Short mmCIF file of C-alpha atoms in Angstrom, two decimals:
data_model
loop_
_atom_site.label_atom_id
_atom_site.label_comp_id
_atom_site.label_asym_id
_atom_site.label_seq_id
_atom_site.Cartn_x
_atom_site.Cartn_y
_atom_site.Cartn_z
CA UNK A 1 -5.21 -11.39 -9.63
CA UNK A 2 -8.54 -10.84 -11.33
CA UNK A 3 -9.92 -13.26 -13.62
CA UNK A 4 -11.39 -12.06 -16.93
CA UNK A 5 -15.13 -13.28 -16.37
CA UNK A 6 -14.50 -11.75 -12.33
CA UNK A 7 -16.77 -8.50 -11.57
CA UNK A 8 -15.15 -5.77 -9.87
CA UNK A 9 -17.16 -5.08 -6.78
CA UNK A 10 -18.06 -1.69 -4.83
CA UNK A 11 -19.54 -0.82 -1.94
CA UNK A 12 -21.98 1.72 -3.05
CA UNK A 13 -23.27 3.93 -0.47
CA UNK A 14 -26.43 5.66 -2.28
CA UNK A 15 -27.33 6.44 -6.02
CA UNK A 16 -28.97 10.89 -5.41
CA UNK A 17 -30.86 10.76 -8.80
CA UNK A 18 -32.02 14.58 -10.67
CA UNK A 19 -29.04 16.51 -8.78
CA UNK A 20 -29.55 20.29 -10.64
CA UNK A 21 -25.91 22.31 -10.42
CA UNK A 22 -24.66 20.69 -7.72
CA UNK A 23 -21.83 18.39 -9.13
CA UNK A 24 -20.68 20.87 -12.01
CA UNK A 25 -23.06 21.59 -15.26
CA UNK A 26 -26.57 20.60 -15.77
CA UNK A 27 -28.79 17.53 -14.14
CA UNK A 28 -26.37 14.67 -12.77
CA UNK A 29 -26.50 11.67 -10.56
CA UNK A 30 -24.53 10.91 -7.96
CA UNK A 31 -23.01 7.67 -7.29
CA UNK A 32 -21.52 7.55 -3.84
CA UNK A 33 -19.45 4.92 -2.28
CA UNK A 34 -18.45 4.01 1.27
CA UNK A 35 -14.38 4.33 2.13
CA UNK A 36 -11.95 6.95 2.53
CA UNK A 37 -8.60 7.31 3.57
CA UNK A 38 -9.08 10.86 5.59
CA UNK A 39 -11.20 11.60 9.02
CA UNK A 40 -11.93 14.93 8.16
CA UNK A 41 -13.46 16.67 11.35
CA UNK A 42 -16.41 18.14 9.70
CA UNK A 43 -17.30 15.02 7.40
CA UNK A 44 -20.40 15.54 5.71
CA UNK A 45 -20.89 11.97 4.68
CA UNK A 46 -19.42 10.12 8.43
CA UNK A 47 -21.34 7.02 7.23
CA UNK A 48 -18.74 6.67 4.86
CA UNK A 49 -16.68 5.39 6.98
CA UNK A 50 -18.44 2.72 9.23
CA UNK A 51 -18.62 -0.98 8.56
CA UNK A 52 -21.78 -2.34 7.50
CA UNK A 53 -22.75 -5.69 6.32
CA UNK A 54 -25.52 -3.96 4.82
CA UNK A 55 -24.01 -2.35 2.03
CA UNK A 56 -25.35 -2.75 -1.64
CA UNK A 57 -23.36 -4.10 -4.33
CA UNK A 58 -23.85 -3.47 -8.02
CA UNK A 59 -22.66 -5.13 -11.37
CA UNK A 60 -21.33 -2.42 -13.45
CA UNK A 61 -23.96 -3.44 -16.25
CA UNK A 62 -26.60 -3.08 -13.91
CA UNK A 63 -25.38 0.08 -12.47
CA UNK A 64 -25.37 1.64 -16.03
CA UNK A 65 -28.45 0.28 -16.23
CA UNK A 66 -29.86 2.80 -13.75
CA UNK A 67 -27.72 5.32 -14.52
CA UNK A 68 -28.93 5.19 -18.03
CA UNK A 69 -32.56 5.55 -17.23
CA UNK A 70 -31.70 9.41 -17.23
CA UNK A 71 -29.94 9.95 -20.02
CA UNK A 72 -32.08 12.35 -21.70
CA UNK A 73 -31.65 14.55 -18.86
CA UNK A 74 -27.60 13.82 -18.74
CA UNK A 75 -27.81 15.27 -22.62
CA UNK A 76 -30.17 17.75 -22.78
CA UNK A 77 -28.82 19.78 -19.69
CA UNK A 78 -25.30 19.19 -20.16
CA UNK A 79 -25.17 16.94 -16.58
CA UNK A 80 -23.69 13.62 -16.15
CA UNK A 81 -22.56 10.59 -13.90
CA UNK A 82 -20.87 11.51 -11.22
CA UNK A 83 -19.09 9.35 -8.46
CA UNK A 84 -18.24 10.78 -4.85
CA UNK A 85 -17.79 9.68 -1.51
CA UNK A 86 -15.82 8.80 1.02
CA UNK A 87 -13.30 8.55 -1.72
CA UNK A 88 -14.34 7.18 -4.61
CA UNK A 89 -10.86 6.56 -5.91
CA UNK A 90 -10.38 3.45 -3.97
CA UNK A 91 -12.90 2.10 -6.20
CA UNK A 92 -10.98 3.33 -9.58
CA UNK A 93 -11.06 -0.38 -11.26
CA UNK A 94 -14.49 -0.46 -10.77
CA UNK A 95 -15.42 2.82 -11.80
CA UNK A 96 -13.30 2.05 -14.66
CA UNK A 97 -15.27 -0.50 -15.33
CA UNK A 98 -18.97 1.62 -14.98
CA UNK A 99 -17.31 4.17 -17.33
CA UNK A 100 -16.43 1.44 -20.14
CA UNK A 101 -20.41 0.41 -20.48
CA UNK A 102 -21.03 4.34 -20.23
CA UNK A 103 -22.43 5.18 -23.84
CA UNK A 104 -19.58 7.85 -25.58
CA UNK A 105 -19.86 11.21 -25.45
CA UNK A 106 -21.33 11.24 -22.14
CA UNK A 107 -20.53 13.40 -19.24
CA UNK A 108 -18.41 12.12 -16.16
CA UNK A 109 -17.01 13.48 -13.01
CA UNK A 110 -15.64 12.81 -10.20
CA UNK A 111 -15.16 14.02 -6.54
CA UNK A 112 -12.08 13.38 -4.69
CA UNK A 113 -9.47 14.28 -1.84
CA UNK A 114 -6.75 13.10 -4.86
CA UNK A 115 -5.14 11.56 -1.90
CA UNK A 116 -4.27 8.63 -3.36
CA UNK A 117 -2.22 6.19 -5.37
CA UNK A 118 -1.17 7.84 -8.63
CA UNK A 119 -1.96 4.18 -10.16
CA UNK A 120 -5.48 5.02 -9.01
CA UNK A 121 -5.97 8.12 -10.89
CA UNK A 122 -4.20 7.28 -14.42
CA UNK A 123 -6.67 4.20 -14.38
CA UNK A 124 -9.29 6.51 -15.44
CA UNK A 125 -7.18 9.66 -17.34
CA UNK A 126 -9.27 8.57 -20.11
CA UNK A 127 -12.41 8.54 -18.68
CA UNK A 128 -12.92 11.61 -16.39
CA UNK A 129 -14.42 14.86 -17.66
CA UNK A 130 -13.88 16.75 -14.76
CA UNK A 131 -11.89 16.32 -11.71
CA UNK A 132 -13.55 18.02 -9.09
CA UNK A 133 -10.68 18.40 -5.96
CA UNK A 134 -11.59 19.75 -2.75
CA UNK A 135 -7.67 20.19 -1.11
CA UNK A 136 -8.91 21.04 2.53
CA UNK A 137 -5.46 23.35 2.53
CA UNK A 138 -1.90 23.42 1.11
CA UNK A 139 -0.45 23.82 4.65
CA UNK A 140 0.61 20.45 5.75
CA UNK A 141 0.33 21.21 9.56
CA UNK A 142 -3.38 22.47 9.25
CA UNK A 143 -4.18 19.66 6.51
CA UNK A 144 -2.87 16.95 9.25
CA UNK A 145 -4.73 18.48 11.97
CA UNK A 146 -8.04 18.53 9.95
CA UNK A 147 -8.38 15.41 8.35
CA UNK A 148 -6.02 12.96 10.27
CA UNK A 149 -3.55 12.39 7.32
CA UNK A 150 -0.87 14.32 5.50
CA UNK A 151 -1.15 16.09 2.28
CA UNK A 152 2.12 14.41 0.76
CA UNK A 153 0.83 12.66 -2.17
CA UNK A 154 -2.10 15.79 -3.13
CA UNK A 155 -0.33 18.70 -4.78
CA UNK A 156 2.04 16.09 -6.35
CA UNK A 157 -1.10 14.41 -7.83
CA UNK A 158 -2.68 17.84 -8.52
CA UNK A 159 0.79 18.95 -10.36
CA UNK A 160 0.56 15.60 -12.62
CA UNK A 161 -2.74 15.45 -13.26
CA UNK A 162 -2.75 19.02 -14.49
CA UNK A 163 -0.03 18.43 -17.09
CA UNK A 164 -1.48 15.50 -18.25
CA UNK A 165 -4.90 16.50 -19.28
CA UNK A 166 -4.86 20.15 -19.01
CA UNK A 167 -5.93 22.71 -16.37
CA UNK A 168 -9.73 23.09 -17.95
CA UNK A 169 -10.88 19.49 -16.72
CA UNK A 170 -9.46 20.36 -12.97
CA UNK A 171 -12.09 22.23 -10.75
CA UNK A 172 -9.97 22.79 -7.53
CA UNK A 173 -12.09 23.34 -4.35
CA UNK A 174 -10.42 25.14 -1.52
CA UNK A 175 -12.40 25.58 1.94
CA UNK A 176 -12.37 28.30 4.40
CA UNK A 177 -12.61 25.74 7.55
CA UNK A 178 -13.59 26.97 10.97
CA UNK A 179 -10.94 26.93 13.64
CA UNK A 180 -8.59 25.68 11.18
CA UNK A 181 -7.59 27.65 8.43
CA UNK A 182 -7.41 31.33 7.67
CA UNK A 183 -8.11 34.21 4.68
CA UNK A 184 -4.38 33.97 4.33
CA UNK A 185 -3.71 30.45 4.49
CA UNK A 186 -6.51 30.47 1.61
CA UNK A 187 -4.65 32.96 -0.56
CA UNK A 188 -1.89 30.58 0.04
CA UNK A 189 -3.46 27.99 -1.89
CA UNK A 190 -4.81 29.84 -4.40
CA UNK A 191 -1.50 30.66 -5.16
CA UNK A 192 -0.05 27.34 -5.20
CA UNK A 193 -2.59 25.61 -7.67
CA UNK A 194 -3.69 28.66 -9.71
CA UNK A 195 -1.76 27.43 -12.81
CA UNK A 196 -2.93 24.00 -12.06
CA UNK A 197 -6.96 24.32 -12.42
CA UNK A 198 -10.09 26.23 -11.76
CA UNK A 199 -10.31 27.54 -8.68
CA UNK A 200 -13.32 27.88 -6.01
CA UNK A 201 -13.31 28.99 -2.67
CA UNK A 202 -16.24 28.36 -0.52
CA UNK A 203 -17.57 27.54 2.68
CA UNK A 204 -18.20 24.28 4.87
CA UNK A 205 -21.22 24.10 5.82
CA UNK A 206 -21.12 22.34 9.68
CA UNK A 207 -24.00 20.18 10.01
CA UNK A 208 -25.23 19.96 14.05
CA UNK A 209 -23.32 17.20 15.72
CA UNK A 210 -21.12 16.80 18.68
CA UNK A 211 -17.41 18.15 17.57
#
């Protein structure tokens, strides 16, 4: 159990400062943390996942500290803090913790699988201003095959989320993913979480490596 005078602690992976319409509205920065609970074939972050002794760790102070030192841009565009991965859901108490040093009325997003712990995401229903969900692909079979994991816990999350803080503050990414999903399986999804968010369909880029 955490003391009260005990830091959370986060292995942050990088901090991409002056991000233009990349991670929703306006100029944002992009706080990115190692971890994730899926092996997704076409990663686009892979270091995510390996084990370093390297890794940099932040106070949350401190990190608002930096974050902070663009704040003019974070209001007069619109932009924000935004946190992203690997998953940055497994760091939701620390986050949590960023986001309670965070001057009000400022923007924050995340990125996420949602493939989590519920517990995870109602740690920061208060917090978020946009959930940004890429879903991979309804279909369990093609999910599994893709990323390693099953799907179980993301439309239930998806479904929850939704009805808790309204469709508006849920961008829902869907892929078209080569060799693995199809047009229809797409159309699939979009049916399935239409009611549930904002919806954007879009392509994975496949950087050059050995798959």
């Amino acid at each position: 159990m955490m003391k009260n005078n005990e830091k959370q602690k986060a292995k942050i992976m990088g901090i991409n400062r002056h991000r233009m319409g990349t991670d929703g509205k306006g100029i944002s920065t992009l706080i990115t943390f190692y971890g994730c609970p899926l092996n997704c074939k076409y990663c686009l972050n892979p270091q995510c996942k390996m084990k370093s002794t390297n890794c940099t760790y932040i106070e949350p102070n401190n990190l608002v500290n930096l974050l902070m030192v663009d704040d003019i841009y974070f209001q007069s565009t619109g932009g924000g803090i935004v946190f992203g991965g690997g998953e940055p859901l497994l760091n939701a108490e620390y986050i949590k913790e960023v986001c309670d040093l965070v001057p009000p009325k400022r923007k924050i997003r995340i990125e996420t699988s949602l493939n989590v712990k519920w517990d995870k995401i109602e740690l920061l229903l208060p917090y978020i201003d946009q959930w940004i969900i890429d879903i991979k692909d309804s279909n369990t079979e093609i999910y599994k095959n893709y990323t390693g994991v099953d799907n179980l816990k993301v439309y239930d999350n998806v479904l929850r989320l939704s009805h808790k803080i309204g469709k508006e503050k849920l961008l829902i990414r869907i892929p078209k993913i080569p060799n693995y999903n199809t047009e229809k399986n797409i159309q699939e999804s979009v049916k399935l979480y239409s009611n549930l968010g904002n919806i954007d369909i879009f392509n994975y880029k496949i950087l050059n490596r050995n798959y």
